DNA sequence: AGCACGCCGACT
DNA sequence: GTCGGCGTGCTC
């Protein structure tokens, strides 16, 4: 009988996006399992692959089939659930199956390939320069030749059959191990050994005597040295006598640095209890229900999560908690760690590759029961999931921007059906899509209207900056904000000032002609980096030194513009001498961990004002913050995005919620040039429903989600005309295939019309129901992959896109 | 995707 | 005659 493994190979391309059959050699049949990674020959090279099935027959002609060269995992790295999920993702997001599989694993388990040159003759027979390199070793990485400009010589040697090239799959992800001492269990034997030690070896005798108290234990040598004031020499001698031996033990790199204090359940409000009861009931009944937990800021959503998780753990199941990347602050993770201690793993982008791998292994090996992490943690390899929680459900970071373009919410719901467990989507300002589904009873709505400690929501005051201008106030602060700041300073309370800007980026502009330094390859301005006085493109990596004069008008009035935070800081210092400001932007948060340090310093009262962009809006929870100022509420309103109003409202509600979360009442001052806009007007009352109704009307009129679904097709090419032409062709073809109630808008130039020297066009598909959409798109992709791709066209499909 | 194979023009 | 350009097609 033969054993055949079906393998998805690590080659992201359309013609090979299917399983390939490989023969399993007899010695591997006991080890190989579905979900294992394997090394296989694929054409002329070796690649990594995932075993998706094992069977006993094959349709492939016997002369074609090759054997698996190596099994990389003793235990499978992917569960059956993951393999199924990958197939679903492939369909749902139109991606390669290999991409779907890879996204579920930490990058440490993905393959790294190296080309190795093997020496086939005597070194002396090689040309001079090559001899040099092959002197130390017969096998040399090809990039060594590249670095020394010896590629032509290497090529010649290959031709002469003096050297051969092999592709080697390197496995990343080293398990970190430490050497420990294992004391033998047999106490009698220890006593015998001790008796035989010469009286001159006092230290050894002492050590073995002490070991009798710790028979069978495994310990750190350092602990022994300290305990007995001894050294490695003595220990080695004792090990030689057979009283103990050295063992290698796996360790996890610990991303937590601080000690944690255990905390207990808080008392719940009536609203919280009602919500919790419903969720508990669903867990009990094993219903894959999706709850939308809508709670005003400070209403204690987290406490509901924590108690739900406690229940799940009690049932012997596991919990997944997703948090947007930027709110994955120590403050947030500590709440989970303090409740569940060592049972919690944390996953976020701040961890090193090794740390991520370690956290993943803790989950995989069942050492932890709770994972708190960003988007990709939704793939945590638990096998008995009891609850999945998405906090701040409306955040756009839950959607991955590149292939596989999945939404963590959709994956969570898929997994909940697989495990028959509920999902909780939590937010103060749910996405319109989720709220609409809750209204249609697709999700179950749970509402928390009151703050947990019954504090009133902060008073929001909207200030029209146009009036300030008329009054002759040309500063960044309105009269009213200045007064409020002064009051807090007098009362020694804290202030958060918020600049509504995206990210931390800054740019270089000529003050005479207004030219902003642009990337040569992309249609986007360069980002200024202070550390090396360079300007860099975040999309393609293009980099130049900051020029002395303007490239357009030769003026030397060229200046670096920050996010505006420096300017705000300067003005603050002018108006309020002695004010202590903590600024959070590119320059102050570059180093790893500086973000946390700044927040901690602010929490300790080392500053009066915390000043920053979006990043500070999330998760800040300090009792002494009583004033929040939004310096310009409208900047996010004018973005070319149909969600601009929604995002602005969410942001204003979010930042307002930072004030007065504890005993002291809070106040919010929102400065704007368009106070009449409903997103700003309605944020004053901080009530979600009126905003929802209003925004739904707008979406209905314009034909956007949740009334319509969207799909975005992007076409790019080095040549503008080609890009436009083929975008047109795609649109034309889609129009001919899809029904009349689907509207296809475009093609139009994309927001960033040129990226990495490629011109980009896009078209938007709006549809309510169109069962043929995915098959049609797949067919379009087929046309593209079989024909257009050769002409240098690039085409991508994003279902349910974030930005358009 | 990546790599070999294969068919045609320009060189020692 | 041979070297190397890149169009074509396959990968268990």
Coordinates of C-alpha atoms in Angstrom, one line a residue, chain A residues 184-720:
Chain A
X184 CA 18.4 12.0 40.3
X185 CA 15.3 10.8 42.1
X186 CA 16.9 8.0 44.0
X187 CA 17.7 9.3 47.4
X188 CA 19.6 6.2 48.6
X189 CA 21.9 6.6 45.6
X190 CA 22.5 10.2 46.5
X191 CA 23.4 9.2 50.0
X192 CA 25.8 6.5 48.6
X193 CA 27.5 9.0 46.4
X194 CA 27.8 11.5 49.2
X195 CA 29.5 8.8 51.4
X196 CA 32.0 8.1 48.7
X197 CA 33.1 11.7 48.3
X198 CA 36.5 12.4 49.7
X199 CA 36.4 14.5 52.9
X200 CA 38.7 17.0 51.2
X201 CA 35.9 17.8 48.7
X202 CA 33.8 19.7 51.3
X203 CA 31.8 21.7 48.8
X204 CA 30.8 18.6 46.8
X205 CA 29.7 16.8 49.9
X206 CA 27.6 19.8 50.9
X207 CA 26.0 19.9 47.5
X208 CA 25.0 16.3 47.4
X209 CA 23.7 16.5 50.9
X210 CA 21.5 19.4 49.8
X211 CA 20.5 17.5 46.7
X212 CA 18.9 14.8 48.9
X213 CA 16.3 17.4 49.9
X214 CA 15.6 18.1 46.3
X215 CA 15.7 14.7 44.7
X216 CA 14.1 14.5 41.3
X217 CA 13.9 18.3 40.8
X218 CA 15.0 20.2 37.8
X219 CA 16.6 23.5 38.6
X220 CA 18.5 26.4 37.3
X221 CA 22.3 26.0 38.0
X222 CA 22.4 29.7 38.9
X223 CA 20.0 29.0 41.8
X224 CA 22.2 26.3 43.1
X225 CA 25.3 28.4 42.9
X226 CA 23.6 31.1 44.9
X227 CA 22.0 28.8 47.4
X228 CA 25.2 27.0 48.3
X229 CA 27.7 29.7 47.5
X230 CA 29.3 27.3 45.1
X231 CA 30.4 27.3 41.5
X232 CA 30.1 25.5 38.2
X233 CA 33.3 23.4 39.0
X234 CA 31.7 21.8 42.0
X235 CA 28.5 21.2 40.2
X236 CA 30.2 19.6 37.2
X237 CA 32.2 17.3 39.5
X238 CA 28.9 16.2 41.2
X239 CA 27.3 15.6 37.8
X240 CA 30.3 13.5 36.9
X241 CA 29.6 11.4 40.0
X242 CA 26.1 10.7 38.7
X243 CA 24.2 12.6 41.3
X244 CA 22.5 14.8 38.6
X245 CA 22.6 15.4 35.0
X246 CA 22.2 18.4 32.7
X247 CA 19.1 18.7 30.6
X248 CA 18.0 21.2 27.9
X249 CA 14.7 22.8 28.7
X250 CA 12.6 25.0 26.4
X251 CA 12.1 28.5 27.7
X252 CA 9.7 31.2 26.5
X253 CA 11.1 34.6 26.0
X254 CA 8.9 36.6 28.4
X255 CA 7.5 39.7 26.8
X256 CA 6.1 40.8 30.2
X257 CA 8.5 42.8 32.3
X258 CA 6.4 43.9 35.2
X259 CA 5.2 41.9 38.1
X260 CA 1.4 41.6 38.2
X261 CA -1.0 42.0 41.0
X262 CA -4.0 39.7 41.1
X263 CA -7.4 41.3 41.0
X264 CA -10.8 40.0 41.5
X265 CA -14.3 40.4 40.1
X266 CA -15.8 43.9 40.3
X267 CA -19.4 44.2 41.2
X268 CA -21.6 44.5 38.1
X269 CA -24.2 47.1 37.4
X270 CA -27.7 45.9 36.6
X271 CA -27.1 46.5 32.9
X272 CA -23.8 44.6 33.0
X273 CA -25.5 41.6 34.7
X274 CA -28.3 41.5 32.1
X275 CA -25.7 41.4 29.3
X276 CA -23.5 38.9 31.1
X277 CA -26.5 36.6 31.7
X278 CA -27.4 36.5 28.1
X279 CA -23.8 35.7 27.0
X280 CA -23.5 33.1 29.8
X281 CA -26.7 31.5 28.6
X282 CA -25.4 31.3 25.1
X283 CA -22.1 29.7 26.3
X284 CA -24.1 27.2 28.3
X285 CA -26.3 26.3 25.3
X286 CA -23.3 26.2 23.0
X287 CA -25.0 28.6 20.6
X288 CA -22.8 30.3 18.0
X289 CA -24.5 33.7 18.6
X290 CA -23.0 37.0 17.8
X291 CA -23.6 39.7 20.4
X292 CA -23.1 43.4 19.8
X293 CA -22.2 44.8 23.2
X294 CA -22.8 48.6 22.8
X295 CA -21.7 50.4 25.9
X296 CA -20.8 54.1 26.4
X297 CA -17.2 54.8 27.2
X298 CA -16.5 53.8 30.8
X299 CA -19.5 51.5 31.0
X300 CA -17.4 48.5 31.9
X301 CA -17.4 46.4 28.8
X302 CA -14.0 45.0 29.8
X303 CA -15.4 43.7 33.1
X304 CA -18.1 41.9 31.2
X305 CA -15.4 40.3 29.0
X306 CA -13.4 39.3 32.0
X307 CA -16.3 37.6 33.7
X308 CA -17.3 35.8 30.5
X309 CA -13.8 34.5 30.1
X310 CA -13.8 33.3 33.7
X311 CA -16.9 31.2 32.9
X312 CA -15.3 29.9 29.7
X313 CA -12.1 28.8 31.5
X314 CA -14.2 27.2 34.2
X315 CA -15.8 25.1 31.5
X316 CA -12.4 24.0 30.4
X317 CA -12.4 26.0 27.2
X318 CA -10.3 28.8 25.8
X319 CA -10.9 32.5 25.0
X320 CA -9.7 34.8 22.2
X321 CA -9.7 38.5 22.8
X322 CA -9.0 40.8 19.9
X323 CA -8.0 44.4 20.5
X324 CA -7.0 47.0 17.9
X325 CA -3.2 47.2 17.7
X326 CA -2.9 50.8 19.0
X327 CA -5.0 50.1 22.1
X328 CA -2.9 47.0 23.0
X329 CA -1.3 49.0 25.6
X330 CA 0.1 47.6 28.8
X331 CA -2.9 49.1 30.6
X332 CA -5.2 46.9 28.6
X333 CA -3.2 43.7 28.7
X334 CA -2.5 44.1 32.4
X335 CA -6.2 43.9 33.2
X336 CA -6.3 40.4 31.6
X337 CA -3.0 39.4 33.2
X338 CA -4.0 40.5 36.6
X339 CA -7.2 38.5 36.4
X340 CA -5.9 35.3 34.7
X341 CA -2.2 35.5 35.4
X342 CA 0.0 33.0 33.6
X343 CA -2.9 31.7 31.5
X344 CA -2.7 34.7 29.2
X345 CA -0.6 35.1 26.0
X346 CA -0.2 38.4 24.3
X347 CA 0.3 38.9 20.6
X348 CA 1.0 42.2 19.0
X349 CA 3.4 43.8 16.5
X350 CA 5.7 45.1 19.1
X351 CA 7.0 41.6 19.9
X352 CA 10.1 40.3 18.1
X353 CA 9.7 37.3 15.7
X354 CA 11.0 35.0 18.5
X355 CA 8.7 36.4 21.1
X356 CA 5.7 36.0 18.8
X357 CA 6.8 32.4 18.1
X358 CA 7.0 31.7 21.8
X359 CA 3.6 33.2 22.5
X360 CA 2.2 31.1 19.7
X361 CA 3.8 28.0 21.1
X362 CA 2.3 28.6 24.5
X363 CA -1.2 28.6 22.8
X364 CA -0.4 25.6 20.6
X365 CA 0.9 23.5 23.5
X366 CA -2.1 24.4 25.6
X367 CA 0.1 26.3 28.2
X368 CA -2.3 29.3 28.1
X369 CA -6.0 29.5 27.8
X370 CA -6.5 33.2 26.9
X371 CA -5.0 35.1 24.1
X372 CA -5.1 38.9 24.0
X373 CA -3.9 40.2 20.6
X374 CA -4.3 42.2 17.5
X375 CA -6.0 41.0 14.3
X376 CA -4.0 37.9 13.6
X377 CA -4.7 36.5 17.0
X378 CA -8.1 35.5 15.7
X379 CA -6.2 32.5 14.3
X380 CA -4.9 31.4 17.7
X381 CA -4.5 27.6 17.5
X382 CA -6.9 26.7 20.3
X383 CA -8.9 23.6 19.8
X384 CA -11.7 24.2 22.2
X385 CA -12.7 27.8 21.9
X386 CA -15.4 29.0 24.3
X387 CA -15.7 32.7 23.4
X388 CA -14.2 35.2 20.9
X389 CA -14.3 38.8 21.8
X390 CA -13.6 41.8 19.4
X391 CA -13.2 45.0 21.4
X392 CA -13.6 48.3 19.6
X393 CA -15.3 46.3 16.9
X394 CA -15.6 49.4 14.6
X395 CA -11.9 49.8 14.2
X396 CA -10.7 49.5 10.7
X397 CA -7.5 47.7 11.7
X398 CA -9.5 44.5 11.9
X399 CA -9.4 44.4 8.2
X400 CA -6.1 43.2 6.7
X401 CA -4.9 45.5 3.9
X402 CA -3.0 42.9 1.9
X403 CA -3.7 39.4 0.8
X404 CA -5.5 37.6 2.4
X405 CA -7.7 40.6 2.8
X406 CA -9.7 39.1 5.6
X407 CA -11.8 40.9 8.3
X408 CA -11.1 39.5 11.8
X409 CA -14.8 39.8 12.5
X410 CA -15.7 37.4 9.7
X411 CA -13.1 34.9 10.8
X412 CA -14.3 35.2 14.4
X413 CA -17.8 34.4 13.4
X414 CA -16.7 31.5 11.2
X415 CA -14.7 30.0 14.1
X416 CA -17.7 30.6 16.5
X417 CA -19.8 28.4 14.2
X418 CA -17.1 25.8 14.1
X419 CA -16.8 25.7 17.9
X420 CA -20.4 26.4 18.7
X421 CA -19.5 29.3 20.9
X422 CA -20.6 33.0 21.0
X423 CA -18.8 36.0 19.7
X424 CA -18.9 39.4 21.4
X425 CA -18.4 42.5 19.4
X426 CA -17.9 45.4 21.8
X427 CA -17.9 49.1 21.1
X428 CA -19.2 52.5 22.2
X429 CA -19.8 53.4 18.6
X430 CA -20.4 50.3 16.6
X431 CA -19.8 50.2 12.9
X432 CA -22.9 51.0 11.0
X433 CA -22.7 47.5 9.5
X434 CA -22.8 45.8 12.8
X435 CA -25.5 48.0 14.3
X436 CA -27.7 47.4 11.3
X437 CA -27.2 43.7 11.6
X438 CA -28.1 44.0 15.3
X439 CA -31.3 45.9 14.4
X440 CA -32.2 43.1 12.0
X441 CA -31.6 40.6 14.7
X442 CA -28.7 39.0 12.9
X443 CA -26.7 39.9 16.0
X444 CA -28.1 40.2 19.5
X445 CA -27.8 43.7 20.8
X446 CA -26.8 44.3 24.4
X447 CA -26.7 47.8 25.7
X448 CA -24.8 49.5 28.5
X449 CA -26.2 53.1 28.8
X450 CA -24.6 54.0 32.1
X451 CA -21.1 54.3 33.2
X452 CA -20.0 51.7 35.6
X453 CA -19.5 54.0 38.5
X454 CA -22.6 56.1 37.6
X455 CA -20.5 59.0 36.6
X456 CA -22.2 61.3 34.2
X457 CA -20.7 61.5 30.7
X458 CA -18.4 64.5 30.3
X459 CA -19.9 67.8 29.2
X460 CA -19.0 68.5 25.5
X461 CA -18.7 72.0 24.3
X462 CA -18.4 72.7 20.6
X463 CA -16.5 75.9 19.7
X464 CA -16.8 77.5 16.3
X465 CA -13.3 78.6 15.4
X466 CA -14.6 80.9 12.7
X467 CA -16.1 83.0 15.5
X468 CA -12.7 83.0 17.2
X469 CA -11.1 84.4 14.0
X470 CA -13.7 87.1 13.8
X471 CA -12.9 88.0 17.4
X472 CA -9.3 88.3 16.3
X473 CA -8.0 85.2 18.1
X474 CA -5.6 83.7 15.6
X475 CA -4.0 81.2 18.0
X476 CA -4.8 77.4 17.9
X477 CA -6.7 77.7 21.2
X478 CA -10.1 79.2 21.5
X479 CA -10.8 81.5 24.4
X480 CA -12.9 78.8 26.1
X481 CA -10.3 76.1 25.8
X482 CA -7.7 78.4 27.3
X483 CA -9.9 79.1 30.2
X484 CA -10.5 75.5 30.8
X485 CA -6.8 74.7 30.6
X486 CA -6.1 77.3 33.2
X487 CA -8.7 75.9 35.5
X488 CA -7.1 72.4 35.4
X489 CA -3.7 73.8 35.9
X490 CA -4.9 75.6 39.0
X491 CA -6.6 72.5 40.3
X492 CA -3.6 70.3 39.4
X493 CA -5.8 68.1 37.2
X494 CA -4.7 66.6 33.9
X495 CA -5.4 67.5 30.3
X496 CA -5.3 65.6 27.1
X497 CA -5.0 67.6 23.9
X498 CA -5.8 65.9 20.7
X499 CA -4.7 66.8 17.2
X500 CA -6.9 65.1 14.7
X501 CA -4.3 64.0 12.3
X502 CA -3.6 60.6 10.8
X503 CA -0.5 59.0 12.3
X504 CA 2.6 60.8 13.2
X505 CA 4.0 61.6 9.8
X506 CA 5.6 64.9 8.9
X507 CA 6.7 66.4 5.6
X508 CA 9.0 68.9 4.1
X509 CA 7.6 72.0 2.4
X510 CA 9.0 75.1 0.7
X511 CA 7.5 78.1 2.3
X512 CA 7.8 80.3 -0.8
X513 CA 6.2 78.2 -3.5
X514 CA 4.4 75.6 -1.3
X515 CA 6.1 72.6 -3.0
X516 CA 6.0 69.5 -0.8
X517 CA 8.8 67.0 -1.4
X518 CA 7.4 64.1 -3.4
X519 CA 8.5 60.6 -4.0
X520 CA 10.0 59.9 -7.5
X521 CA 8.2 56.6 -7.8
X522 CA 4.9 57.3 -6.1
X523 CA 2.4 60.1 -6.1
X524 CA 2.8 60.8 -2.4
X525 CA 4.7 63.2 -0.2
X526 CA 7.9 62.0 1.5
X527 CA 8.0 61.5 5.2
X528 CA 10.7 63.4 7.1
X529 CA 12.9 61.4 9.5
X530 CA 14.8 63.6 11.9
X531 CA 17.3 61.0 13.0
X532 CA 19.3 61.0 9.8
X533 CA 17.9 64.2 8.2
X534 CA 16.4 62.1 5.4
X535 CA 13.1 62.0 3.6
X536 CA 11.6 58.6 3.0
X537 CA 8.7 57.2 1.0
X538 CA 6.7 54.8 3.2
X539 CA 5.4 52.9 0.2
X540 CA 8.5 52.1 -1.8
X541 CA 11.4 52.9 0.4
X542 CA 12.8 55.7 -1.8
X543 CA 15.0 58.0 0.3
X544 CA 16.8 61.3 -0.2
X545 CA 18.6 63.8 2.0
X546 CA 16.7 66.9 2.9
X547 CA 17.7 69.4 0.2
X548 CA 19.1 72.8 1.1
X549 CA 17.0 74.6 -1.5
X550 CA 13.6 74.0 -3.0
X551 CA 13.8 71.8 -6.1
X552 CA 11.1 73.9 -7.7
X553 CA 12.0 77.6 -7.0
X554 CA 15.5 77.3 -5.5
X555 CA 14.3 79.2 -2.5
X556 CA 16.1 78.3 0.7
X557 CA 13.0 78.7 2.8
X558 CA 12.6 75.0 3.0
X559 CA 11.1 73.8 6.2
X560 CA 10.1 70.6 8.0
X561 CA 6.5 70.5 9.1
X562 CA 5.6 68.1 11.9
X563 CA 2.2 66.9 12.8
X564 CA 1.8 70.3 14.3
X565 CA 2.4 68.9 17.7
X566 CA 5.6 70.9 18.2
X567 CA 3.8 74.0 17.2
X568 CA 1.1 73.3 19.7
X569 CA 3.7 72.6 22.4
X570 CA 5.4 76.0 21.6
X571 CA 2.1 77.9 21.8
X572 CA 1.2 76.2 25.1
X573 CA 4.5 77.2 26.6
X574 CA 3.9 80.8 25.4
X575 CA 0.4 81.1 27.0
X576 CA 1.0 79.0 30.1
X577 CA 4.6 79.5 31.3
X578 CA 5.9 76.5 33.2
X579 CA 3.3 74.1 31.8
X580 CA 4.6 70.5 31.6
X581 CA 3.7 68.9 28.3
X582 CA 4.2 65.3 27.2
X583 CA 4.2 65.1 23.4
X584 CA 3.6 61.9 21.6
X585 CA 4.6 61.9 17.9
X586 CA 7.3 60.4 15.6
X587 CA 10.1 62.0 17.4
X588 CA 9.1 61.0 20.9
X589 CA 7.9 57.4 20.3
X590 CA 10.4 56.0 17.9
X591 CA 12.2 53.8 20.4
X592 CA 10.7 50.5 21.4
X593 CA 8.6 50.9 24.6
X594 CA 8.8 54.7 24.6
X595 CA 5.1 54.8 24.0
X596 CA 4.4 52.9 27.2
X597 CA 7.0 54.9 29.1
X598 CA 5.3 58.2 28.1
X599 CA 1.9 57.0 29.1
X600 CA 3.2 55.7 32.4
X601 CA 4.9 59.0 33.1
X602 CA 1.6 60.8 32.4
X603 CA -0.2 58.4 34.7
X604 CA 2.2 59.2 37.4
X605 CA 1.4 62.9 37.1
X606 CA 4.7 63.9 35.7
X607 CA 3.0 66.2 33.2
X608 CA -0.1 68.4 33.0
X609 CA -0.8 67.9 29.4
X610 CA -0.6 64.9 27.1
X611 CA -0.5 66.0 23.5
X612 CA -0.7 63.8 20.5
X613 CA -2.6 62.4 17.5
X614 CA -5.0 59.5 17.1
X615 CA -2.8 57.2 19.0
X616 CA -3.6 58.6 22.3
X617 CA -7.3 58.3 21.8
X618 CA -7.5 54.7 22.8
X619 CA -7.6 53.0 26.1
X620 CA -6.3 55.9 28.2
X621 CA -7.8 55.6 31.6
X622 CA -6.3 57.8 34.3
X623 CA -8.5 59.2 37.1
X624 CA -6.9 62.7 37.0
X625 CA -7.9 63.5 33.4
X626 CA -10.7 66.0 33.6
X627 CA -10.3 67.9 30.4
X628 CA -10.0 66.7 26.8
X629 CA -9.4 69.2 24.0
X630 CA -9.8 68.4 20.4
X631 CA -7.9 71.1 18.5
X632 CA -9.4 70.6 15.1
X633 CA -12.3 68.2 14.8
X634 CA -12.8 68.5 11.1
X635 CA -9.6 67.2 9.6
X636 CA -10.8 63.7 9.4
X637 CA -14.2 64.8 8.1
X638 CA -12.9 65.9 4.7
X639 CA -11.1 62.7 3.8
X640 CA -12.3 61.2 0.5
X641 CA -13.9 58.3 2.3
X642 CA -17.5 57.4 2.7
X643 CA -16.8 56.5 6.3
X644 CA -15.3 60.0 7.1
X645 CA -18.4 61.1 9.1
X646 CA -18.6 57.8 10.9
X647 CA -14.8 57.9 11.7
X648 CA -15.1 61.5 13.0
X649 CA -18.0 60.7 15.2
X650 CA -16.3 57.6 16.6
X651 CA -13.1 59.5 17.2
X652 CA -14.8 62.4 19.0
X653 CA -16.8 60.0 21.2
X654 CA -13.7 58.0 21.9
X655 CA -11.6 60.9 23.0
X656 CA -14.4 62.4 25.0
X657 CA -14.6 59.2 26.9
X658 CA -11.1 59.8 28.2
X659 CA -12.3 62.5 30.5
X660 CA -13.9 62.1 33.9
X661 CA -13.8 58.3 34.1
X662 CA -13.4 58.2 37.8
X663 CA -14.7 60.5 40.6
X664 CA -13.9 63.9 39.1
X665 CA -16.3 65.1 36.4
X666 CA -14.9 65.6 32.9
X667 CA -15.2 68.3 30.4
X668 CA -14.5 68.2 26.6
X669 CA -13.8 71.1 24.3
X670 CA -14.1 70.4 20.6
X671 CA -12.8 73.1 18.2
X672 CA -14.1 73.1 14.7
X673 CA -14.7 75.1 11.6
X674 CA -17.8 73.2 10.6
X675 CA -19.9 73.0 13.8
X676 CA -23.0 72.5 11.7
X677 CA -21.9 69.1 10.4
X678 CA -24.0 66.4 11.9
X679 CA -21.0 64.2 12.9
X680 CA -19.8 67.0 15.1
X681 CA -23.1 68.4 16.2
X682 CA -24.3 65.0 17.3
X683 CA -21.1 64.2 19.1
X684 CA -22.1 66.9 21.6
X685 CA -24.8 64.7 23.1
X686 CA -22.6 61.6 22.7
X687 CA -25.7 59.6 21.7
X688 CA -25.2 57.0 19.2
X689 CA -28.7 56.4 17.9
X690 CA -29.4 59.8 16.4
X691 CA -26.1 59.7 14.6
X692 CA -26.8 56.2 13.4
X693 CA -30.2 57.2 12.0
X694 CA -28.7 60.2 10.3
X695 CA -25.7 58.5 8.8
X696 CA -27.9 55.6 7.6
X697 CA -29.9 58.1 5.6
X698 CA -26.7 59.3 4.0
X699 CA -25.5 55.8 3.2
X700 CA -28.9 55.0 1.7
X701 CA -28.9 58.0 -0.6
X702 CA -25.3 57.4 -1.7
X703 CA -25.7 53.6 -2.0
X704 CA -23.0 52.7 0.4
X705 CA -22.8 50.0 3.1
X706 CA -24.7 48.7 5.0
X707 CA -27.2 49.1 2.3
X708 CA -24.9 47.9 -0.4
X709 CA -21.9 45.7 -0.4
X710 CA -18.7 46.9 -2.0
X711 CA -15.9 45.3 -4.0
X712 CA -12.9 47.2 -5.2
X713 CA -10.9 46.3 -8.3
X714 CA -7.5 47.9 -8.7
X715 CA -5.5 47.8 -11.9
X716 CA -2.0 49.0 -12.2
X717 CA 0.7 49.2 -14.8
X718 CA 3.9 51.2 -15.4
X719 CA 2.3 52.9 -18.3
X720 CA -0.7 55.2 -17.6

